mmCIF file with all atom_site columns, C-alpha atoms and ligand atoms in Angstrom:
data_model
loop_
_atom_site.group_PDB
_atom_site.id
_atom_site.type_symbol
_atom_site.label_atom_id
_atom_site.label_alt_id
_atom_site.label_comp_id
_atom_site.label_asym_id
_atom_site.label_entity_id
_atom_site.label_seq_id
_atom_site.pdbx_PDB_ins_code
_atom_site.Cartn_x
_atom_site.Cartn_y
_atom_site.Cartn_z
_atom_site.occupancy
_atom_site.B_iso_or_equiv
_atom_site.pdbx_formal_charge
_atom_site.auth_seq_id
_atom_site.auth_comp_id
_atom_site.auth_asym_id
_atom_site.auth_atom_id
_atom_site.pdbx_PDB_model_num
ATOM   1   C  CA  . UNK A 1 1   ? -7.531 223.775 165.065 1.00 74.00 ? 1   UNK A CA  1
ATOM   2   C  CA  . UNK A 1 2   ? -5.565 221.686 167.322 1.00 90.00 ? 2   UNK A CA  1
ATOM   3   C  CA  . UNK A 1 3   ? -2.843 222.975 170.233 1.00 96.00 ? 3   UNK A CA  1
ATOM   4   C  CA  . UNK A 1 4   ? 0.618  221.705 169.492 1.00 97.00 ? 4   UNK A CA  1
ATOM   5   C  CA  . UNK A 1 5   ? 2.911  220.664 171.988 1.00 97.00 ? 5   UNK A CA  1
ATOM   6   C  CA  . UNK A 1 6   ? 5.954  223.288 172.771 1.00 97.00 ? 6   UNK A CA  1
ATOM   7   C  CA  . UNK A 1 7   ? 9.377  221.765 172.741 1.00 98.00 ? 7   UNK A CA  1
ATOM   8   C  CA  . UNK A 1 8   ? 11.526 223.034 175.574 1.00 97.00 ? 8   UNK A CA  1
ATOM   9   C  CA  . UNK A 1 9   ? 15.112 223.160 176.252 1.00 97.00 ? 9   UNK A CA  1
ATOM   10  C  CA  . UNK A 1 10  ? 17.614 221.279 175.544 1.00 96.00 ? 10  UNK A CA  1
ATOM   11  C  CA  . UNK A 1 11  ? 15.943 220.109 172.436 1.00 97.00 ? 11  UNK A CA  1
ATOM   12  C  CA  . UNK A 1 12  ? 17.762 219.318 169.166 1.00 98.00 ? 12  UNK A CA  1
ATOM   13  C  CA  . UNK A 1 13  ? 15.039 221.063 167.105 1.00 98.00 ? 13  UNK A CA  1
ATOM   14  C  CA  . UNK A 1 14  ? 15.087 223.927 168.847 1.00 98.00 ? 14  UNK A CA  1
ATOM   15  C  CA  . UNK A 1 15  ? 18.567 224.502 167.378 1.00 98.00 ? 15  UNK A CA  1
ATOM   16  C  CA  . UNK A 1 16  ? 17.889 223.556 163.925 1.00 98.00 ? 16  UNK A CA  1
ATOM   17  C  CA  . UNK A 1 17  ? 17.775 226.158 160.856 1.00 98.00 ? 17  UNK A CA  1
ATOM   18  C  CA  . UNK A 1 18  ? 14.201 226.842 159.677 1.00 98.00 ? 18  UNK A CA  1
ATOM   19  C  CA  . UNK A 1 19  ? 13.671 226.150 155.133 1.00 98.00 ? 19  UNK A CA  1
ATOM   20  C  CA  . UNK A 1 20  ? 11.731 229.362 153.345 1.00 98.00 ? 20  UNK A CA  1
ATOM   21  C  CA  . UNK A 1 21  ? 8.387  228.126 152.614 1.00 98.00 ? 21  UNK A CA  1
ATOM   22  C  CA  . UNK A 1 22  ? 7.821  228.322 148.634 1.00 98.00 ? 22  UNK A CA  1
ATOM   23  C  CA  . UNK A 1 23  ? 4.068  229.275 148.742 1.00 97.00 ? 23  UNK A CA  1
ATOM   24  C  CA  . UNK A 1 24  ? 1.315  229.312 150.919 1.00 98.00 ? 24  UNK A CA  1
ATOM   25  C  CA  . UNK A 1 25  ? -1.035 226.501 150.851 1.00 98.00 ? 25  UNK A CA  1
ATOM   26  C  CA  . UNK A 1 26  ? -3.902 224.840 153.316 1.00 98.00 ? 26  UNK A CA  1
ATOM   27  C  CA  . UNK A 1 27  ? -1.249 223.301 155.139 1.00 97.00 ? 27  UNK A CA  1
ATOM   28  C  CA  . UNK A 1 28  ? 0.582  226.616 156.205 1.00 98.00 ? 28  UNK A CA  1
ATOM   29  C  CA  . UNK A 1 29  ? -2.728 228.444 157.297 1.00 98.00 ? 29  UNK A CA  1
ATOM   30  C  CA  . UNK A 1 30  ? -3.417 225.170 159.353 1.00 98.00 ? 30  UNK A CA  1
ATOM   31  C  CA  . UNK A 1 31  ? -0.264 225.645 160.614 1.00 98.00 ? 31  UNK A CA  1
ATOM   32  C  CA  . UNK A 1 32  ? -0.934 229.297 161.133 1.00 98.00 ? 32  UNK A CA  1
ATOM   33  C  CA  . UNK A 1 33  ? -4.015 228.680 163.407 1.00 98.00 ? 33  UNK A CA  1
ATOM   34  C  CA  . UNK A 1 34  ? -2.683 226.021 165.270 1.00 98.00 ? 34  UNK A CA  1
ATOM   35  C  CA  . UNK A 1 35  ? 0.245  228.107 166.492 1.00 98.00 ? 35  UNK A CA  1
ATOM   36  C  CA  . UNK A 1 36  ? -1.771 230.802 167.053 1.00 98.00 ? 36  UNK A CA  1
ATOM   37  C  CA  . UNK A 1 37  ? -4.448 228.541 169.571 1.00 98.00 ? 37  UNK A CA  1
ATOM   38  C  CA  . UNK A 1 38  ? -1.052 227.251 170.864 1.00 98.00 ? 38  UNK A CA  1
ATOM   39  C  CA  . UNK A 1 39  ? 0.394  230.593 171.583 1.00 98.00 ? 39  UNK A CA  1
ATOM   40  C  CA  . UNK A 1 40  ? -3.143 231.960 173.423 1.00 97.00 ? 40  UNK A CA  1
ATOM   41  C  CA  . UNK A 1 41  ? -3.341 228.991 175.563 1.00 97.00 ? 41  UNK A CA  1
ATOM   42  C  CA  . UNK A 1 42  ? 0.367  228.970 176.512 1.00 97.00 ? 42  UNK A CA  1
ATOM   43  C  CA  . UNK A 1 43  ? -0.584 232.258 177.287 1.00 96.00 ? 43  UNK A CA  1
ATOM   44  C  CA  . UNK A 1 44  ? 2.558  233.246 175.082 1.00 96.00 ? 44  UNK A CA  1
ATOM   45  C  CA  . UNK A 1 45  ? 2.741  236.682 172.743 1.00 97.00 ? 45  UNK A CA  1
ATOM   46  C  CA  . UNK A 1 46  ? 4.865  234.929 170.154 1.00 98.00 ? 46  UNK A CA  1
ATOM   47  C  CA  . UNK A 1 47  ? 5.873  231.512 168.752 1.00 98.00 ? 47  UNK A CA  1
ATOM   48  C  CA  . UNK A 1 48  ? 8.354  230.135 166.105 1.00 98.00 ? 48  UNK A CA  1
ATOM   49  C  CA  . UNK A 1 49  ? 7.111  227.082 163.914 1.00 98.00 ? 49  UNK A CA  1
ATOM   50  C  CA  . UNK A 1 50  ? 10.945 225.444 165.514 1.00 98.00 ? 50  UNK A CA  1
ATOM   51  C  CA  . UNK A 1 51  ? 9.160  225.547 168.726 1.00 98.00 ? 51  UNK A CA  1
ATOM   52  C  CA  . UNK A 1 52  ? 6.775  222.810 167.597 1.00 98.00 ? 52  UNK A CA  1
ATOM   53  C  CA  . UNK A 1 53  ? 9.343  221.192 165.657 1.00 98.00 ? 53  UNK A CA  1
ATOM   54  C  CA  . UNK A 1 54  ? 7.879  222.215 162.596 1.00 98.00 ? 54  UNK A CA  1
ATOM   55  C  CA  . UNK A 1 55  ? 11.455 223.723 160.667 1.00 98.00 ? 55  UNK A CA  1
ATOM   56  C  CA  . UNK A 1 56  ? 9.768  226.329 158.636 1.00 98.00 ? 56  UNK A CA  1
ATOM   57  C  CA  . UNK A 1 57  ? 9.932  230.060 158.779 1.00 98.00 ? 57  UNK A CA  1
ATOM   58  C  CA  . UNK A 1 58  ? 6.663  230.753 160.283 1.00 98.00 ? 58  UNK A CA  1
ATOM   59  C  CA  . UNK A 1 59  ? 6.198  232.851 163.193 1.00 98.00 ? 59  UNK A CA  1
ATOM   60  C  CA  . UNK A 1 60  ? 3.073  233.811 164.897 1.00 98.00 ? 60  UNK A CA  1
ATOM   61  C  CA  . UNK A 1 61  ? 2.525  236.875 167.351 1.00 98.00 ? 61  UNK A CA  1
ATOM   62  C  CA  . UNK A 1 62  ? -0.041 238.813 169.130 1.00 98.00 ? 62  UNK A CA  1
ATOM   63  C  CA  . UNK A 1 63  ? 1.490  242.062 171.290 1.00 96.00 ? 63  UNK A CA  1
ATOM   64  C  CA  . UNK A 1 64  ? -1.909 244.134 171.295 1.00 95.00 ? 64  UNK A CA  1
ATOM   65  C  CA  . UNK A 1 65  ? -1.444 245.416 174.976 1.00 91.00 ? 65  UNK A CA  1
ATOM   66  C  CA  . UNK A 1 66  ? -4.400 243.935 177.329 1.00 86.00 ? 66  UNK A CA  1
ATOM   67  C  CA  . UNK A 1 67  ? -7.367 244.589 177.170 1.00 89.00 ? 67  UNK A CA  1
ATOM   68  C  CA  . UNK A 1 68  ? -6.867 245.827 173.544 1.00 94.00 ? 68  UNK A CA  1
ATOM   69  C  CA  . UNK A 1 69  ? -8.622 244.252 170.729 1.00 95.00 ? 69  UNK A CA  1
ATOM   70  C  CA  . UNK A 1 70  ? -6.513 241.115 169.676 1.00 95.00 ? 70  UNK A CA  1
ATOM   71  C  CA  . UNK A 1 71  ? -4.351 241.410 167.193 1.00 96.00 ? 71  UNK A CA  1
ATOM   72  C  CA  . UNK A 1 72  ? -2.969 237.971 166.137 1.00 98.00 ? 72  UNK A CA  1
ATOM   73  C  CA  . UNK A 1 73  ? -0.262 237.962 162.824 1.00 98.00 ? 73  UNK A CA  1
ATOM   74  C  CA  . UNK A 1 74  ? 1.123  235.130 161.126 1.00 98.00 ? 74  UNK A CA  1
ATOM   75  C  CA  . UNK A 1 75  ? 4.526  235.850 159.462 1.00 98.00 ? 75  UNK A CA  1
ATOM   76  C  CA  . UNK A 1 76  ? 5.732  233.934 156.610 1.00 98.00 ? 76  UNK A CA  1
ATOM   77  C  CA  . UNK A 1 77  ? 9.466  233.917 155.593 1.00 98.00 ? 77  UNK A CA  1
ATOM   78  C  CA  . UNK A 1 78  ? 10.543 237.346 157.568 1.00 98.00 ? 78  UNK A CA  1
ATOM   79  C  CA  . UNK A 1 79  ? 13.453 239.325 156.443 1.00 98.00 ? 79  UNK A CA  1
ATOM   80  C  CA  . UNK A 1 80  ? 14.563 242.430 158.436 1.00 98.00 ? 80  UNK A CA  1
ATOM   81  C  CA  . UNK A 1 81  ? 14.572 245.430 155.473 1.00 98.00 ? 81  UNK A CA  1
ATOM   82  C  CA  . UNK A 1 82  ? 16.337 247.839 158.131 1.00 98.00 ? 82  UNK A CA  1
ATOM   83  C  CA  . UNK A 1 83  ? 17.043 247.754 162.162 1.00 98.00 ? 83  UNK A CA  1
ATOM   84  C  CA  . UNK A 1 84  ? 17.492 251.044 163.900 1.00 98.00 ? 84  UNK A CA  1
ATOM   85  C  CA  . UNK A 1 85  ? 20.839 252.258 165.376 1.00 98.00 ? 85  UNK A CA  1
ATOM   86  C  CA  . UNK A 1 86  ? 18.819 253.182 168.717 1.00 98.00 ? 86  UNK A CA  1
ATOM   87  C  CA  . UNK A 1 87  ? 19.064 250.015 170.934 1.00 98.00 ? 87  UNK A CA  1
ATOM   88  C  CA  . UNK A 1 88  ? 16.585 249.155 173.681 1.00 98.00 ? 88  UNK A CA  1
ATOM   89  C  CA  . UNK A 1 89  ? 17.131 246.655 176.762 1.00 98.00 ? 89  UNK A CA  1
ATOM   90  C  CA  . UNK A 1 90  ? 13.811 244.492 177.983 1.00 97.00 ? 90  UNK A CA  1
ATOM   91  C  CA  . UNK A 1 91  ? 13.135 241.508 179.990 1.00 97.00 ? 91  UNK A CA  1
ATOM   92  C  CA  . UNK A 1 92  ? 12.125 238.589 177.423 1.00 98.00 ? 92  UNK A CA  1
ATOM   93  C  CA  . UNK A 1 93  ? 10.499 235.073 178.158 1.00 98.00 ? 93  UNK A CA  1
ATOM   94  C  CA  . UNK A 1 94  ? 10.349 232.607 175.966 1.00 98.00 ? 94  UNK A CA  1
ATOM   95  C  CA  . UNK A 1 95  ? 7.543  229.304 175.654 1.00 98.00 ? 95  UNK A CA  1
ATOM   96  C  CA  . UNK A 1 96  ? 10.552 227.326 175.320 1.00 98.00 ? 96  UNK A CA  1
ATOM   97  C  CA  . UNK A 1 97  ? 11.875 227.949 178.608 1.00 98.00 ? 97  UNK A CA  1
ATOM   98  C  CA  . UNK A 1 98  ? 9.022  228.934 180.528 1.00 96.00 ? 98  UNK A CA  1
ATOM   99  C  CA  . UNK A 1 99  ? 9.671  230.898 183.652 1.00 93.00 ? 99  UNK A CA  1
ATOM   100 C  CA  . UNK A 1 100 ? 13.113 232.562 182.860 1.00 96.00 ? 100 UNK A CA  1
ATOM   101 C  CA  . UNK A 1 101 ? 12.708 236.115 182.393 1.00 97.00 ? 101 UNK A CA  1
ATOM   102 C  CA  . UNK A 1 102 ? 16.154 238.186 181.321 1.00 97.00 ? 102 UNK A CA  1
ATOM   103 C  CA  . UNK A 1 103 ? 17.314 241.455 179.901 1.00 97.00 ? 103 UNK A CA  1
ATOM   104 C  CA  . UNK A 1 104 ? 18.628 241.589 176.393 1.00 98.00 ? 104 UNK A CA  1
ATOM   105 C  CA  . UNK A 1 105 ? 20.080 244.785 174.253 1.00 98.00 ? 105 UNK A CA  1
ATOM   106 C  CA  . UNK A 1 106 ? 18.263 244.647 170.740 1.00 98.00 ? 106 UNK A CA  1
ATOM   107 C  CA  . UNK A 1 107 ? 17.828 247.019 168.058 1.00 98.00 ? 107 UNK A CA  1
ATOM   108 C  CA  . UNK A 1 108 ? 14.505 249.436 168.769 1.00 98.00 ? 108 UNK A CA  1
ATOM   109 C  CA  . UNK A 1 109 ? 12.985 249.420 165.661 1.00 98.00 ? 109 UNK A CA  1
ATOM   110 C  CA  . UNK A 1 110 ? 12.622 246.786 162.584 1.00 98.00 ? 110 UNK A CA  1
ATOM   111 C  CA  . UNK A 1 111 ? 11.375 246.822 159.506 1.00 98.00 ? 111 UNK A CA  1
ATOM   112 C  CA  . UNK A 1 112 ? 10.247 243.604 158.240 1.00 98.00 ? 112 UNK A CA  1
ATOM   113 C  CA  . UNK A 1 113 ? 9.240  241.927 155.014 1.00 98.00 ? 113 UNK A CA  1
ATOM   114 C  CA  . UNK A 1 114 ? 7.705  239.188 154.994 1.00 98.00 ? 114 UNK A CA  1
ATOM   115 C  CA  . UNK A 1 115 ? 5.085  237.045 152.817 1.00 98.00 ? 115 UNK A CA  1
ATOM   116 C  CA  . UNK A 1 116 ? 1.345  236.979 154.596 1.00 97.00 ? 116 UNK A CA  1
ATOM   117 C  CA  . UNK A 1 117 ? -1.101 234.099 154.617 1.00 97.00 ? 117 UNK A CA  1
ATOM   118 C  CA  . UNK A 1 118 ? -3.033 236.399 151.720 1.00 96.00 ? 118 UNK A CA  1
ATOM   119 C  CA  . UNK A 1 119 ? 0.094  235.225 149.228 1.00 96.00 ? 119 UNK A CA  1
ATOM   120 C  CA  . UNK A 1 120 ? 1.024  239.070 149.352 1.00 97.00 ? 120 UNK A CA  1
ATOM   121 C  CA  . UNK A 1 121 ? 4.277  240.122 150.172 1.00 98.00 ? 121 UNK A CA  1
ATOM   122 C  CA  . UNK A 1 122 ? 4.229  242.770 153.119 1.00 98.00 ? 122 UNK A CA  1
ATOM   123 C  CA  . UNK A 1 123 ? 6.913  245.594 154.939 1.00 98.00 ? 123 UNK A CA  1
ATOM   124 C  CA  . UNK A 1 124 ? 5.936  247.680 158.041 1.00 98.00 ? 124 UNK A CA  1
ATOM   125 C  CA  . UNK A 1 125 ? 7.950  249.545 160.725 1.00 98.00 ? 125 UNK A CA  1
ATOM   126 C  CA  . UNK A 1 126 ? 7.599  247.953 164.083 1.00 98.00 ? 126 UNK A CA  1
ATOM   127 C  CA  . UNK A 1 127 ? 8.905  249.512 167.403 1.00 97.00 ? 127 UNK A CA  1
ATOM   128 C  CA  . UNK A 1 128 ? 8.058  248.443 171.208 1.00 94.00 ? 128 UNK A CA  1
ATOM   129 C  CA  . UNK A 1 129 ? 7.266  245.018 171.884 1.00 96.00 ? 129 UNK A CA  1
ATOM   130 C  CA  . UNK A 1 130 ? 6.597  244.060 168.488 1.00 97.00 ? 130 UNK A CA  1
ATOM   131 C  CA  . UNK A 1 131 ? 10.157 244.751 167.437 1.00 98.00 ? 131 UNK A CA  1
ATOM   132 C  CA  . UNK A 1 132 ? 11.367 242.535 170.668 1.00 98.00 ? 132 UNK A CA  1
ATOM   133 C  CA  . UNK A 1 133 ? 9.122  240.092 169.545 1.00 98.00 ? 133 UNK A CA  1
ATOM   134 C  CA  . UNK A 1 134 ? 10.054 240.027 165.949 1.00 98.00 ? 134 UNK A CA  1
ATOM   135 C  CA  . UNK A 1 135 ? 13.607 239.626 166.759 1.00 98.00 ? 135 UNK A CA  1
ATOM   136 C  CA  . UNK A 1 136 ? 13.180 237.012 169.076 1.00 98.00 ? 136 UNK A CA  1
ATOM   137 C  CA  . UNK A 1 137 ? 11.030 234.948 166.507 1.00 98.00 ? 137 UNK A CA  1
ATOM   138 C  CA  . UNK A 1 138 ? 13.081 235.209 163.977 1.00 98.00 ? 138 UNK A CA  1
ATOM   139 C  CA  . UNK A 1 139 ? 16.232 234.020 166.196 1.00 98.00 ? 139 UNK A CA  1
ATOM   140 C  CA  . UNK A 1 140 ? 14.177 230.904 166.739 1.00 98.00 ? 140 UNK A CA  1
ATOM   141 C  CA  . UNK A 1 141 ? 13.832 230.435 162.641 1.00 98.00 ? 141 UNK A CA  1
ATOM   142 C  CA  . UNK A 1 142 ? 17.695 230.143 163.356 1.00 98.00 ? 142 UNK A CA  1
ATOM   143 C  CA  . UNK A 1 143 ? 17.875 227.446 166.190 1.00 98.00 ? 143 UNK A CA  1
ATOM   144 C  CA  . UNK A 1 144 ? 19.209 230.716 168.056 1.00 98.00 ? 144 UNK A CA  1
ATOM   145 C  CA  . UNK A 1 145 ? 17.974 231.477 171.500 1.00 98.00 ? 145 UNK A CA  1
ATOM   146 C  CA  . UNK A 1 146 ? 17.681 234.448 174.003 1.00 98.00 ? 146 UNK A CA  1
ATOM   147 C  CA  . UNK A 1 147 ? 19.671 233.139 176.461 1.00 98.00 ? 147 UNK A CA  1
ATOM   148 C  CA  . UNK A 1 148 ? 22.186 233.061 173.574 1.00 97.00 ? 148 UNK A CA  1
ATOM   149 C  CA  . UNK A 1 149 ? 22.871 236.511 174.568 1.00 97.00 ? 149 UNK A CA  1
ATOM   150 C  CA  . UNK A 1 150 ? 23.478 235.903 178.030 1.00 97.00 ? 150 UNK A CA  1
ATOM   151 C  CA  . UNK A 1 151 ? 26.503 235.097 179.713 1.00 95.00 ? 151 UNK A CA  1
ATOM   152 C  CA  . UNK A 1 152 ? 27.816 231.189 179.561 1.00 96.00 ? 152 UNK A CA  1
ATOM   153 C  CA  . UNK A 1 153 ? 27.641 230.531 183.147 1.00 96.00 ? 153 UNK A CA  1
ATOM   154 C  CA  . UNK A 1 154 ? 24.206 232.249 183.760 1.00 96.00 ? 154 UNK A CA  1
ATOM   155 C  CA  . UNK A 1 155 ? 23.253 229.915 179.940 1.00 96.00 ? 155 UNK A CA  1
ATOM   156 C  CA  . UNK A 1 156 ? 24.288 226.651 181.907 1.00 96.00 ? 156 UNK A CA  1
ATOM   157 C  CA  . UNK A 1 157 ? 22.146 227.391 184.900 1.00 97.00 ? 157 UNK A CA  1
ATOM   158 C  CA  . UNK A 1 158 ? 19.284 227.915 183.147 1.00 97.00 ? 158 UNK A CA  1
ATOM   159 C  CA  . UNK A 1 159 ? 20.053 224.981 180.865 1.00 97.00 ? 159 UNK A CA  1
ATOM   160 C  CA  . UNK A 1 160 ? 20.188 222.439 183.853 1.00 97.00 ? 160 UNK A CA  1
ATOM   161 C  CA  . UNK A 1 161 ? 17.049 224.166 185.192 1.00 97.00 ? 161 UNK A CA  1
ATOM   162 C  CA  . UNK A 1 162 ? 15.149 223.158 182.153 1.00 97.00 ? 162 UNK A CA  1
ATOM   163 C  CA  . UNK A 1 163 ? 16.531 219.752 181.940 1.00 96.00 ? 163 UNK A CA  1
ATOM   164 C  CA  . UNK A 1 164 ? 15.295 219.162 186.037 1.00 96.00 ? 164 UNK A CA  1
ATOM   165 C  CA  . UNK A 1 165 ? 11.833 220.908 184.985 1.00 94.00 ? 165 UNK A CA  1
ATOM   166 C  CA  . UNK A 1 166 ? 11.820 218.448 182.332 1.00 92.00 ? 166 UNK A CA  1
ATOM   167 C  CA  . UNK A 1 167 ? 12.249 215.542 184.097 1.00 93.00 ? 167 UNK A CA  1
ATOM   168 C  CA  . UNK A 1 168 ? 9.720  216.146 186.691 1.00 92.00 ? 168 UNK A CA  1
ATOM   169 C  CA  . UNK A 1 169 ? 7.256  217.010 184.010 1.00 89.00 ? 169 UNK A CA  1
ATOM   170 C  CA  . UNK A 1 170 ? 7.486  213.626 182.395 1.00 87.00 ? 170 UNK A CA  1
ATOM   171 C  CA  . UNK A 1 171 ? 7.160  212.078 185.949 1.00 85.00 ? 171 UNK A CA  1
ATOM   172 C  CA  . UNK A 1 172 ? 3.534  213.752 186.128 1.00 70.00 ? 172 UNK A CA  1
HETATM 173 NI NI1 . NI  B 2 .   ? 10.933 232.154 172.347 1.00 64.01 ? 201 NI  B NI1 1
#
């Protein structure tokens, strides 16, 4: 396993359109584990292949509450079968723009489909933080970000945030 480095924004490939993957091979559960090592030492509970620059739809997550067993999934080409009516409004952070925290409105419950490192095809309910967590992820698959759904002046700040965090990390 190897840790990958996270992209953060403004980043080209974080904007980019994730391709289906067509089967799953030794490359793809590589890939699998090193976004999940990635995603544990980020600490992180979720991370989109785009976030490595790696434009497939692969997602990996982990939202056992702490101190729970671990309970790390890798999700291969994710559809959403059904999203719930009821809406529910969180505070989301993302590993791509580390220390922003905001509130965003997103369907309560999923169900997803999706194809699992097994070469089965799988669909479960998910509600709570896994449902925030899907939905976030699978933004990502579509170069789409949380702070998508803020306002444009509140986007920009953050933006130019990132960009000064940025440059004083490449200073280091
Ligand atoms: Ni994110």
């Amino acid at each position: 396993m190897s840790l990958r480095e996270i992209l953060i924004i403004p980043d080209p490939l974080l904007r980019r359109t994730a391709q289906p993957v067509p089967e799953i091979t030794d490359s793809i559960r590589k890939l699998g584990e090193d976004m999940l090592e990635t995603m544990y030492d980020a600490p992180g509970i979720g991370l989109a292949a785009t976030q490595i620059g790696v434009m497939k739809r692969v997602f990996v997550m982990d939202c056992a509450p702490e101190g729970e067993e671990p309970a790390p999934m890798v999700i291969v080409n994710p559809e959403l079968t059904w999203v719930s009516e009821e809406t529910e409004t969180s505070e989301e952070g993302c590993l791509s723009i580390p220390e922003v925290y905001e509130e965003v409105t997103r369907p309560e419950r999923v169900r997803m489909r999706w194809l699992g490192l097994d070469g089965e095809t799988h669909e479960q309910e998910f509600g709570a933080r896994w449902a925030v967590c899907i939905q976030h992820e699978m933004d990502h698959l579509d170069g789409k970000l949380f702070i998508d759904y803020l306002g444009p002046v509140k986007r920009r700040m953050i933006t130019s945030k990132m960009k000064k965090l940025k440059k004083e990390r490449s200073r280091v």
